[in-house]
Each structure stands twice: as structure tokens, then as C-alpha cells.
Amino acid sequence: MATQLLSQTSILSSVFCSNRNGVGFYKFRSSPHVHHVSVSSSSSSSSSFAMGKTDQSISRLCYLATDLAKSGNGCSWIQDNSSGRSVAASDKCYQGTVCYALPMKPAQVSTVEDLFEFICSGPLIEKLGMSPQNVADAIDKWLAYGSYLCRLFKVNEMELTIPQKARFYHYYIPVFFWCEDQISQHHSLFKEEEEIPPLVIGFSAPQGCGKTTLVYALNYLFEVTGRKSAMLSIDDFYLTAEGQTQLRESNAGNALLEFRGNAGSHDLELSVETLTALYKMTKEDEGLKMKIPRYDKSAFSGRGDRADPSTWPEVEGPLTVVLFEGWMLGFKPLSTEAVTAVDPQLETVNNNMKAYYNAWDKYIKAWIVIKINDPSCVYNWRLQAEIAMREAGKPGMSDEEVRDFVSRYLPAYKAYLPTLYSEGPSGSDPKRLLVVEIDEERNPILGY
């Protein structure tokens, strides 16, 4: 067994070894300082490292490479950061079973430079109450989750760009740890003999800022770590194309209700029915399956329609967590004077919003709010998504149609985001709320 040295501040530089079958594991490289790490190429020996006076056990992370069948927007930010495109969420985007195996002979070796130090520099670490020691204690999980995400997004974990590393290790994985902690808190509220309903975590974030991709990544991490979860969006509950036509005709002249988006354009009855059913998927109903509604935004040249029920994904209980995302989740109705000062057309939208707490927010027990400083960046984000949709061969809106479409959301952002950011979502517990501020590249810059 070879003993190597590690820096006190840069504790981990990992080495990934793989054989021709794609089976691999992590080892650790040296830094010329005082702390040590022991590594072994023997499949029967374990790897460990010491930090200070505490010996930390590190499990070797192994996987069997799986060909992930992904459908969606084609090229993504994680594959080419310059494109700024986001990965489309799809319940059928990954297949196969995660398994663990130890290779007999490691093959080509590549390095992940200063991963430990990089993790500790993340903007969410302090907010989540993590210290370098906490990160070290859980480093096997960090490495495993990073490996899973690389497989999900089809990137080489030894060749991650800084933006890609930031998205994984500064954003998705820390948020996953937070969600895990929220699940533990949720379970502690119930007695041992009681049935525990799934925890519904709400994600409130403007369009195009990456919330769907975040939820997509979290859902995958829950899946590969043995927890059953379900992804849900407020978009799934938009009115059918026929319902949208009726809404438009009954609100003639109100541009905010001409297309889908604002309060009043959702089928609240369907949303209550769906959330209630998911909330009941406990151990008592183990094996119970249900289909989750989905919406096809590409239908009718981008105007959208509810997807055919035969294409709806199916989830199986018992569920541990429901990940529920939406651009206006947690918005609170304001006074008539406040909304009409922004846009007179908001008065009807504001009145519609009064029914949304009972339909959505009352089910949500933990919240993640993704904060932006300038809502105008929503246009560029939405444009990127539509371009990607068109390049994937799906009909989408033209650039001018995107501008017109987004303009119908901006009054709501201007009216409701200040209250959301200052007071939190409607009915939320400040102790169960995570606010993540992101920049125009969708990367986290602050957590509180």
C-alpha cells in the first residue's frame, strides 16, 4: 500500500481509474504537505485519509457505465457552456441500474484537481452549516453524487469545465444535501407507527433560470440513492388548448390572459386531485402506481396543449419526496392598488391567485426559492430554450413570439417577486426555506 501526502487546505485531489468495461473507482493523489492519504490498487483493500486528528473513511466509488437514453433539447449548458442551453427534463431520460463493483486492474488514470477545496469554496456551504470537516466526513457521497450527475448529463468527470464543476458541486449536490436534511426533519414529525406522506418540496423560480434542470438532477439523485420521488411542475396543470381559448375569450383585451402562464390559466381541480393522490402514496399503498399529467409546450406552434394521457409518466409508491416546481409558486395576492400600479390588467390575475394557496402551496412543507436580480434576463433564457426546442426538431416560438410571450409574465414578476424575496412563499416556514441567488449564467452566487 502506498502512503501519500495531502495539503491541509486542499485535502482531496482524486484519481479515477477505469477498465475497458467502464467499471471504475476513486483513489487519491498526493500534495507535498503534512496530511496523508493511503491508497491501494488491491480490490480487497479499502481507501482512507486522515485530516487533523480524525481519521475519515472513504469508500471507493464504483460504477458500471450505462448508456443513458436522453430526450430533450439536444446540446446543453453542461456539454457546451457557451451555448447557454438547458437540458430538458424528461422522466424517460435515464435507464438502467446503478451497481457497484471493484475492478481488478485500473486502466487509464485522470485527475480531478483540488476537488475538496473547490467544494468548500461553494457559496451554499456556509448557508447549509457545512464546515470543511463536514465535507470531508461525507466526501464519499460528494464523489458518488458527482459521478452520478456526470453520467446523467453525459459528461466526462475527468474533463469538467469550471462552470460544469460549479453547477454540480456548488449547486446541485449541496441542494440535494439540503433536501435530504428536510426529509429527515419531515420524518421526525411522525410517530413510528404512523404512515409518513411524501415531503413536497416547492421550487419557486423565474422561467428559464434552470429550475427544471435542477429538479431533474435532484430526482435522479434520489432515484440512484434508493428513494422514490416524483417530479411535478405547475406547467403540467395548464388548461388544455380548448380551455385556453375559453379563458382568452372570457378575458378579451387582457393580454396577460391571452396565453398560458398567469394565474387563471391552470386547471386547479386537476392539480388538487394530483397532489392529493401523490400525498397519499405512503408505505400503506406500496406498489401503487399512478400517472402524472404532462403538458406539451410544442403543440399548436408553441401555444401548447395537455399531452396525451397515454404519454404521461408513471410513478410507484411509496414516495419519499415530491419535487414541485413553478415560476409563480409561492406568490402572494396583493392589494388591488399594488397590482394595478404595476399593470391594470393584473387585477384579474391577482383575484385568480387567491385560489392558488389551497390548490398548491398548502401541500408544500419545504421551499427552495431561486432568486434573480433582474427579471429581464428571463427573455434571453426563454429564447435559448425555444431555439434548443427548434433545433431538436420540435416546433417552437419565433424570437419575436418569445419576446411577446415573456412580456406577459414581466408584470407579475415586478409585482410579486419583491414580496416573495422579502417574506418568503405563502405559508412557508423560514426554517424550512432555502434561498439561492443566481447570476445571469444560472450559477449560484449566494445562499441564505
Short mmCIF file of C-alpha atoms in Angstrom, two decimals:
data_model
loop_
_atom_site.label_atom_id
_atom_site.label_comp_id
_atom_site.label_asym_id
_atom_site.label_seq_id
_atom_site.Cartn_x
_atom_site.Cartn_y
_atom_site.Cartn_z
CA MET A 1 0.00 0.00 0.00
CA ALA A 2 1.33 3.42 -0.94
CA THR A 3 1.05 6.32 1.50
CA GLN A 4 0.82 9.79 0.00
CA LEU A 5 0.60 13.33 1.38
CA LEU A 6 -2.31 15.75 1.30
CA SER A 7 -2.46 19.51 1.76
CA GLN A 8 -4.34 20.74 4.81
CA THR A 9 -6.27 23.21 2.69
CA SER A 10 -6.57 21.12 -0.45
CA ILE A 11 -7.29 17.77 1.11
CA LEU A 12 -8.53 15.88 -1.89
CA SER A 13 -7.27 15.50 -5.41
CA SER A 14 -8.89 12.34 -6.64
CA VAL A 15 -7.88 9.90 -9.29
CA PHE A 16 -10.44 7.98 -11.25
CA CYS A 17 -9.46 4.59 -12.57
CA SER A 18 -11.48 2.58 -15.04
CA ASN A 19 -11.18 -0.61 -17.00
CA ARG A 20 -12.32 -1.30 -20.53
CA ASN A 21 -15.80 -2.21 -19.32
CA GLY A 22 -16.34 1.21 -17.78
CA VAL A 23 -16.06 -0.02 -14.20
CA GLY A 24 -14.08 2.37 -12.05
CA PHE A 25 -13.22 3.71 -8.64
CA TYR A 26 -11.65 6.72 -6.95
CA LYS A 27 -8.18 6.85 -5.46
CA PHE A 28 -6.30 9.86 -4.13
CA ARG A 29 -3.25 11.76 -5.37
CA SER A 30 -0.52 13.49 -3.45
CA SER A 31 0.21 17.06 -2.42
CA PRO A 32 3.55 17.93 -0.79
CA HIS A 33 2.28 18.82 2.68
CA VAL A 34 1.58 17.28 6.04
CA HIS A 35 -1.66 15.33 5.95
CA HIS A 36 -1.76 11.89 4.45
CA VAL A 37 -3.95 9.59 2.44
CA SER A 38 -3.48 5.89 1.93
CA VAL A 39 -4.44 4.28 -1.34
CA SER A 40 -4.41 0.75 -2.59
CA SER A 41 -4.80 -0.80 -6.02
CA SER A 42 -5.90 -4.04 -4.43
CA SER A 43 -9.57 -4.78 -4.83
CA SER A 44 -9.69 -6.23 -1.33
CA SER A 45 -8.26 -3.18 0.47
CA SER A 46 -10.11 -0.05 1.50
CA SER A 47 -9.02 3.56 0.98
CA SER A 48 -8.85 6.11 3.77
CA PHE A 49 -7.46 9.51 4.58
CA ALA A 50 -6.67 11.43 7.72
CA MET A 51 -7.42 15.07 8.41
CA GLY A 52 -6.05 16.59 11.60
CA LYS A 53 -6.57 14.13 14.42
CA THR A 54 -9.59 12.48 12.88
CA ASP A 55 -9.37 9.53 10.51
CA GLN A 56 -12.06 9.66 7.87
CA SER A 57 -13.14 6.61 5.97
CA ILE A 58 -13.56 7.00 2.22
CA SER A 59 -15.36 4.34 0.25
CA ARG A 60 -14.18 3.66 -3.26
CA LEU A 61 -16.87 4.71 -5.65
CA CYS A 62 -17.51 2.32 -8.44
CA TYR A 63 -19.96 2.22 -11.22
CA LEU A 64 -20.97 0.36 -14.29
CA ALA A 65 -21.28 2.76 -17.21
CA THR A 66 -24.78 2.90 -18.61
CA ASP A 67 -25.92 4.29 -21.92
CA LEU A 68 -28.43 6.90 -20.85
CA ALA A 69 -31.13 7.49 -23.41
CA LYS A 70 -31.85 11.22 -23.17
CA SER A 71 -34.58 13.07 -24.98
CA GLY A 72 -34.90 16.81 -24.85
CA ASN A 73 -33.21 19.94 -26.07
CA GLY A 74 -30.06 18.46 -27.59
CA CYS A 75 -26.92 20.41 -26.71
CA SER A 76 -26.92 21.74 -23.17
CA TRP A 77 -25.00 24.06 -20.88
CA ILE A 78 -23.42 21.05 -19.24
CA GLN A 79 -21.99 19.87 -22.55
CA ASP A 80 -21.11 23.27 -24.00
CA ASN A 81 -21.33 26.15 -21.58
CA SER A 82 -21.05 28.73 -24.33
CA SER A 83 -24.42 27.76 -25.73
CA GLY A 84 -26.31 28.59 -22.56
CA ARG A 85 -28.93 25.99 -23.33
CA SER A 86 -30.63 24.00 -20.65
CA VAL A 87 -31.28 20.30 -20.51
CA ALA A 88 -34.93 19.44 -20.96
CA ALA A 89 -36.36 17.39 -18.15
CA SER A 90 -37.73 14.03 -19.13
CA ASP A 91 -38.92 11.19 -16.99
CA LYS A 92 -37.57 8.77 -19.56
CA CYS A 93 -34.11 10.31 -19.87
CA TYR A 94 -32.26 7.69 -17.89
CA GLN A 95 -32.46 3.96 -17.79
CA GLY A 96 -30.51 1.13 -16.26
CA THR A 97 -29.42 0.01 -12.83
CA VAL A 98 -26.63 1.54 -10.79
CA CYS A 99 -24.33 -1.12 -9.41
CA TYR A 100 -21.05 -1.28 -7.54
CA ALA A 101 -18.01 -3.34 -8.49
CA LEU A 102 -14.28 -3.30 -7.87
CA PRO A 103 -12.07 -3.66 -10.93
CA MET A 104 -9.10 -5.99 -10.72
CA LYS A 105 -6.81 -3.73 -12.73
CA PRO A 106 -7.20 0.04 -13.04
CA ALA A 107 -6.51 1.38 -16.52
CA GLN A 108 -6.03 4.96 -17.68
CA VAL A 109 -5.86 7.48 -14.82
CA SER A 110 -7.05 11.10 -14.89
CA THR A 111 -7.24 13.69 -12.11
CA VAL A 112 -9.87 15.98 -10.63
CA GLU A 113 -7.78 18.88 -9.35
CA ASP A 114 -8.43 20.27 -5.88
CA LEU A 115 -11.97 18.94 -5.71
CA PHE A 116 -12.18 19.18 -1.93
CA GLU A 117 -11.06 22.81 -1.90
CA PHE A 118 -13.42 23.57 -4.77
CA ILE A 119 -16.37 22.09 -2.89
CA CYS A 120 -15.56 24.07 0.26
CA SER A 121 -15.42 27.32 -1.75
CA GLY A 122 -19.06 26.96 -2.83
CA PRO A 123 -21.48 29.80 -1.95
CA LEU A 124 -24.03 27.45 -0.32
CA ILE A 125 -21.69 25.62 2.04
CA GLU A 126 -21.90 28.16 4.87
CA LYS A 127 -25.67 28.53 4.50
CA LEU A 128 -26.06 24.79 4.86
CA GLY A 129 -23.97 24.80 8.02
CA MET A 130 -21.18 22.76 6.50
CA SER A 131 -17.53 23.02 7.53
CA PRO A 132 -14.51 21.55 5.74
CA GLN A 133 -14.66 18.73 8.28
CA ASN A 134 -18.30 18.04 7.38
CA VAL A 135 -17.38 17.92 3.71
CA ALA A 136 -14.50 15.56 4.49
CA ASP A 137 -16.76 13.31 6.54
CA ALA A 138 -19.17 12.98 3.62
CA ILE A 139 -16.64 13.08 0.80
CA ASP A 140 -17.60 9.62 -0.42
CA LYS A 141 -21.13 10.91 -1.00
CA TRP A 142 -19.89 14.04 -2.79
CA LEU A 143 -17.82 11.89 -5.12
CA ALA A 144 -20.65 9.44 -5.73
CA TYR A 145 -23.19 12.17 -6.45
CA GLY A 146 -20.76 13.92 -8.79
CA SER A 147 -20.20 10.68 -10.67
CA TYR A 148 -23.95 10.09 -10.96
CA LEU A 149 -24.52 13.60 -12.35
CA CYS A 150 -21.76 13.19 -14.90
CA ARG A 151 -23.46 10.05 -16.15
CA LEU A 152 -26.85 11.74 -16.20
CA PHE A 153 -25.64 14.67 -18.28
CA LYS A 154 -23.22 12.57 -20.34
CA VAL A 155 -20.03 14.41 -19.50
CA ASN A 156 -16.55 13.12 -18.68
CA GLU A 157 -16.00 13.64 -14.96
CA MET A 158 -12.25 13.99 -15.51
CA GLU A 159 -12.71 16.80 -18.02
CA LEU A 160 -15.30 19.03 -16.34
CA THR A 161 -15.03 22.74 -17.05
CA ILE A 162 -15.14 25.16 -14.13
CA PRO A 163 -18.80 26.11 -14.90
CA GLN A 164 -19.75 22.43 -15.00
CA LYS A 165 -17.96 21.70 -11.72
CA ALA A 166 -19.68 24.73 -10.18
CA ARG A 167 -23.09 23.54 -11.33
CA PHE A 168 -22.57 20.11 -9.80
CA TYR A 169 -20.53 20.77 -6.67
CA HIS A 170 -21.65 24.29 -5.79
CA TYR A 171 -25.32 23.92 -6.67
CA TYR A 172 -26.97 20.57 -7.35
CA ILE A 173 -25.19 18.45 -4.75
CA PRO A 174 -25.42 20.99 -1.89
CA VAL A 175 -29.13 21.44 -2.61
CA PHE A 176 -29.52 17.66 -2.61
CA PHE A 177 -27.93 17.50 0.86
CA TRP A 178 -30.39 20.20 2.00
CA CYS A 179 -33.31 18.19 0.61
CA GLU A 180 -32.09 15.08 2.42
CA ASP A 181 -31.99 17.04 5.67
CA GLN A 182 -35.53 18.31 5.04
CA ILE A 183 -36.73 14.74 4.54
CA SER A 184 -35.18 13.75 7.87
CA GLN A 185 -36.91 16.66 9.60
CA HIS A 186 -40.18 15.71 7.92
CA HIS A 187 -39.93 12.10 9.11
CA SER A 188 -39.19 13.23 12.68
CA LEU A 189 -42.66 14.79 12.88
CA PHE A 190 -44.35 11.38 12.74
CA LYS A 191 -44.55 8.58 15.27
CA GLU A 192 -43.01 5.24 14.43
CA GLU A 193 -46.35 3.55 13.77
CA GLU A 194 -47.72 6.40 11.64
CA GLU A 195 -47.77 6.44 7.87
CA ILE A 196 -45.43 9.12 6.56
CA PRO A 197 -46.64 11.01 3.49
CA PRO A 198 -44.03 12.17 0.98
CA LEU A 199 -42.42 15.53 1.62
CA VAL A 200 -43.47 18.05 -1.01
CA ILE A 201 -40.61 20.45 -1.76
CA GLY A 202 -41.57 23.55 -3.70
CA PHE A 203 -39.18 25.22 -6.15
CA SER A 204 -40.10 28.79 -6.99
CA ALA A 205 -38.02 30.37 -9.73
CA PRO A 206 -38.47 32.50 -12.84
CA GLN A 207 -38.73 30.88 -16.25
CA GLY A 208 -35.56 29.68 -17.88
CA CYS A 209 -33.33 30.02 -14.82
CA GLY A 210 -32.65 26.29 -14.64
CA LYS A 211 -35.13 25.14 -12.00
CA THR A 212 -36.41 22.30 -14.18
CA THR A 213 -32.88 21.03 -14.75
CA LEU A 214 -32.16 21.33 -11.02
CA VAL A 215 -35.26 19.28 -10.19
CA TYR A 216 -34.34 16.81 -12.93
CA ALA A 217 -30.89 16.32 -11.35
CA LEU A 218 -32.29 16.00 -7.82
CA ASN A 219 -34.88 13.47 -8.95
CA TYR A 220 -32.11 11.37 -10.49
CA LEU A 221 -30.01 11.52 -7.32
CA PHE A 222 -32.99 10.38 -5.27
CA GLU A 223 -33.57 7.56 -7.72
CA VAL A 224 -29.99 6.23 -7.67
CA THR A 225 -29.76 6.52 -3.87
CA GLY A 226 -32.85 4.42 -3.33
CA ARG A 227 -35.58 6.96 -2.65
CA LYS A 228 -38.74 7.08 -4.72
CA SER A 229 -39.58 10.57 -5.89
CA ALA A 230 -41.87 12.31 -8.32
CA MET A 231 -41.31 15.42 -10.44
CA LEU A 232 -44.17 17.83 -10.92
CA SER A 233 -44.49 21.28 -12.47
CA ILE A 234 -47.24 23.87 -12.43
CA ASP A 235 -46.89 23.69 -16.22
CA ASP A 236 -48.40 20.20 -16.02
CA PHE A 237 -51.65 21.84 -14.92
CA TYR A 238 -52.11 24.40 -17.67
CA LEU A 239 -55.53 24.41 -19.23
CA THR A 240 -56.00 22.42 -22.39
CA ALA A 241 -55.81 24.30 -25.68
CA GLU A 242 -59.61 24.46 -25.64
CA GLY A 243 -59.60 25.77 -22.08
CA GLN A 244 -57.07 28.43 -23.01
CA THR A 245 -59.30 29.58 -25.86
CA GLN A 246 -62.22 29.93 -23.46
CA LEU A 247 -60.06 31.86 -20.99
CA ARG A 248 -58.88 34.21 -23.72
CA GLU A 249 -62.41 34.84 -24.98
CA SER A 250 -63.80 35.49 -21.49
CA ASN A 251 -61.00 37.99 -20.80
CA ALA A 252 -60.93 39.76 -24.15
CA GLY A 253 -58.45 42.61 -24.21
CA ASN A 254 -56.38 41.30 -21.26
CA ALA A 255 -53.00 40.43 -22.76
CA LEU A 256 -51.92 38.71 -19.54
CA LEU A 257 -54.56 36.00 -20.01
CA GLU A 258 -54.32 35.66 -23.77
CA PHE A 259 -51.86 32.79 -23.45
CA ARG A 260 -50.89 30.28 -20.78
CA GLY A 261 -48.85 31.40 -17.78
CA ASN A 262 -50.54 33.73 -15.33
CA ALA A 263 -52.92 32.80 -12.52
CA GLY A 264 -56.19 31.70 -14.07
CA SER A 265 -54.61 29.66 -16.86
CA HIS A 266 -54.29 26.48 -14.75
CA ASP A 267 -56.64 23.59 -14.11
CA LEU A 268 -56.68 23.86 -10.32
CA GLU A 269 -59.07 20.94 -9.93
CA LEU A 270 -56.60 18.64 -11.72
CA SER A 271 -53.73 19.95 -9.60
CA VAL A 272 -55.56 19.31 -6.32
CA GLU A 273 -56.52 15.84 -7.47
CA THR A 274 -52.93 15.03 -8.45
CA LEU A 275 -51.24 16.44 -5.34
CA THR A 276 -53.76 14.75 -3.06
CA ALA A 277 -53.16 11.39 -4.73
CA LEU A 278 -49.37 11.76 -4.54
CA TYR A 279 -49.58 12.78 -0.88
CA LYS A 280 -51.36 9.50 -0.14
CA MET A 281 -48.66 7.31 -1.69
CA THR A 282 -47.28 6.01 1.62
CA LYS A 283 -45.99 2.59 2.65
CA GLU A 284 -49.57 1.52 3.17
CA ASP A 285 -50.00 1.76 -0.58
CA GLU A 286 -46.69 0.15 -1.53
CA GLY A 287 -46.66 -0.80 -5.18
CA LEU A 288 -49.49 1.58 -6.01
CA LYS A 289 -48.94 3.28 -9.36
CA MET A 290 -50.35 6.46 -10.80
CA LYS A 291 -49.81 8.57 -13.88
CA ILE A 292 -48.75 12.20 -13.59
CA PRO A 293 -50.15 14.79 -16.02
CA ARG A 294 -47.78 16.33 -18.52
CA TYR A 295 -48.07 19.33 -20.82
CA ASP A 296 -46.78 19.62 -24.37
CA LYS A 297 -45.47 23.15 -24.87
CA SER A 298 -44.63 22.47 -28.52
CA ALA A 299 -48.25 21.77 -29.52
CA PHE A 300 -50.12 24.30 -31.64
CA SER A 301 -46.88 26.01 -32.75
CA GLY A 302 -45.76 26.67 -29.22
CA ARG A 303 -49.09 27.70 -27.73
CA GLY A 304 -49.25 24.32 -26.02
CA ASP A 305 -51.80 21.71 -25.01
CA ARG A 306 -52.09 18.95 -22.44
CA ALA A 307 -50.17 15.89 -23.53
CA ASP A 308 -52.00 12.70 -24.44
CA PRO A 309 -52.59 10.71 -21.20
CA SER A 310 -51.03 7.67 -22.83
CA THR A 311 -47.70 9.51 -22.73
CA TRP A 312 -47.89 10.57 -19.07
CA PRO A 313 -45.12 9.11 -16.89
CA GLU A 314 -45.98 6.71 -14.10
CA VAL A 315 -44.72 6.76 -10.52
CA GLU A 316 -44.89 3.96 -7.99
CA GLY A 317 -45.33 4.28 -4.25
CA PRO A 318 -44.39 4.63 -1.58
CA LEU A 319 -42.98 8.04 -2.38
CA THR A 320 -40.42 9.76 -0.19
CA VAL A 321 -40.47 13.16 -1.84
CA VAL A 322 -42.37 15.15 -4.45
CA LEU A 323 -40.38 17.85 -6.28
CA PHE A 324 -42.87 20.52 -7.33
CA GLU A 325 -41.58 23.45 -9.40
CA GLY A 326 -43.06 26.54 -10.94
CA TRP A 327 -42.35 30.13 -11.90
CA MET A 328 -45.12 31.55 -9.68
CA LEU A 329 -45.18 29.06 -6.82
CA GLY A 330 -45.45 30.90 -3.51
CA PHE A 331 -46.67 34.20 -4.98
CA LYS A 332 -49.00 36.02 -2.57
CA PRO A 333 -52.04 38.02 -3.70
CA LEU A 334 -51.54 41.74 -3.11
CA SER A 335 -53.88 44.67 -2.72
CA THR A 336 -55.70 45.86 -5.81
CA GLU A 337 -53.88 49.18 -5.57
CA ALA A 338 -50.48 47.49 -5.53
CA VAL A 339 -51.05 45.36 -8.62
CA THR A 340 -52.87 47.95 -10.72
CA ALA A 341 -49.98 50.34 -10.09
CA VAL A 342 -47.80 47.86 -11.96
CA ASP A 343 -50.34 46.98 -14.67
CA PRO A 344 -54.12 47.42 -14.58
CA GLN A 345 -54.52 44.04 -16.29
CA LEU A 346 -53.03 42.35 -13.19
CA GLU A 347 -56.21 42.93 -11.19
CA THR A 348 -57.95 39.88 -12.67
CA VAL A 349 -54.78 37.80 -12.33
CA ASN A 350 -54.46 38.88 -8.69
CA ASN A 351 -58.05 37.86 -7.96
CA ASN A 352 -57.45 34.47 -9.60
CA MET A 353 -54.36 33.96 -7.44
CA LYS A 354 -56.41 33.87 -4.25
CA ALA A 355 -57.42 30.28 -5.00
CA TYR A 356 -53.87 29.08 -5.60
CA TYR A 357 -52.74 28.65 -1.99
CA ASN A 358 -55.29 25.90 -1.33
CA ALA A 359 -54.55 24.31 -4.68
CA TRP A 360 -50.75 24.27 -4.42
CA ASP A 361 -48.91 25.97 -1.60
CA LYS A 362 -50.61 24.27 1.35
CA TYR A 363 -49.12 20.94 0.26
CA ILE A 364 -45.56 22.30 0.28
CA LYS A 365 -43.64 21.89 3.56
CA ALA A 366 -40.14 22.90 2.40
CA TRP A 367 -39.21 25.58 -0.11
CA ILE A 368 -36.33 26.44 -2.42
CA VAL A 369 -36.53 29.92 -3.90
CA ILE A 370 -34.15 30.72 -6.76
CA LYS A 371 -33.63 34.48 -6.74
CA ILE A 372 -32.63 36.70 -9.65
CA ASN A 373 -31.77 40.40 -9.58
CA ASP A 374 -33.12 41.37 -12.99
CA PRO A 375 -36.26 39.70 -14.42
CA SER A 376 -35.35 40.97 -17.90
CA CYS A 377 -32.86 38.09 -18.25
CA VAL A 378 -35.89 35.78 -18.45
CA TYR A 379 -36.24 36.76 -22.10
CA ASN A 380 -32.77 35.51 -23.05
CA TRP A 381 -33.26 32.30 -21.06
CA ARG A 382 -36.61 31.61 -22.68
CA LEU A 383 -35.19 32.36 -26.11
CA GLN A 384 -32.39 29.83 -25.55
CA ALA A 385 -34.95 27.17 -24.61
CA GLU A 386 -37.07 27.83 -27.71
CA ILE A 387 -34.03 27.76 -30.01
CA ALA A 388 -32.99 24.44 -28.49
CA MET A 389 -36.52 23.10 -28.96
CA ARG A 390 -36.48 24.07 -32.62
CA GLU A 391 -33.03 22.57 -33.14
CA ALA A 392 -34.34 19.33 -31.61
CA GLY A 393 -36.90 19.20 -34.40
CA LYS A 394 -39.82 20.35 -32.26
CA PRO A 395 -41.97 23.33 -33.22
CA GLY A 396 -41.30 26.37 -31.09
CA MET A 397 -41.94 30.08 -30.95
CA SER A 398 -40.05 32.55 -33.12
CA ASP A 399 -37.79 35.13 -31.49
CA GLU A 400 -40.49 37.80 -31.73
CA GLU A 401 -43.11 35.43 -30.36
CA VAL A 402 -40.81 34.70 -27.41
CA ARG A 403 -40.46 38.41 -26.71
CA ASP A 404 -44.22 38.84 -26.79
CA PHE A 405 -44.75 35.72 -24.66
CA VAL A 406 -42.32 36.77 -21.92
CA SER A 407 -43.74 40.29 -21.83
CA ARG A 408 -46.94 38.79 -20.46
CA TYR A 409 -45.09 37.47 -17.40
CA LEU A 410 -42.99 40.52 -16.56
CA PRO A 411 -45.80 42.46 -14.77
CA ALA A 412 -46.28 39.53 -12.38
CA TYR A 413 -42.54 39.35 -11.72
CA LYS A 414 -42.44 43.07 -10.99
CA ALA A 415 -45.45 42.90 -8.69
CA TYR A 416 -44.87 39.66 -6.77
CA LEU A 417 -41.13 38.92 -6.65
CA PRO A 418 -40.27 41.66 -4.10
CA THR A 419 -42.73 40.17 -1.60
CA LEU A 420 -41.60 36.62 -2.33
CA TYR A 421 -37.97 37.59 -1.68
CA SER A 422 -38.67 39.64 1.45
CA GLU A 423 -41.34 37.46 3.11
CA GLY A 424 -40.88 34.03 1.58
CA PRO A 425 -43.58 31.94 -0.14
CA SER A 426 -47.12 31.93 1.18
CA GLY A 427 -47.38 29.73 4.25
CA SER A 428 -43.66 28.92 4.34
CA ASP A 429 -41.60 28.22 7.47
CA PRO A 430 -38.42 30.34 7.47
CA LYS A 431 -36.56 27.40 8.99
CA ARG A 432 -37.50 25.25 6.02
CA LEU A 433 -36.69 27.75 3.30
CA LEU A 434 -33.54 27.90 1.18
CA VAL A 435 -32.96 30.97 -0.99
CA VAL A 436 -30.35 30.61 -3.73
CA GLU A 437 -29.37 33.72 -5.62
CA ILE A 438 -28.07 33.06 -9.12
CA ASP A 439 -26.32 35.15 -11.77
CA GLU A 440 -27.17 35.56 -15.45
CA GLU A 441 -25.32 32.33 -16.24
CA ARG A 442 -27.63 30.49 -13.80
CA ASN A 443 -24.81 29.81 -11.34
CA PRO A 444 -25.33 30.28 -7.59
CA ILE A 445 -23.64 33.33 -6.07
CA LEU A 446 -25.26 33.42 -2.63
CA GLY A 447 -27.36 31.27 -0.33
CA TYR A 448 -29.41 32.41 2.65
#
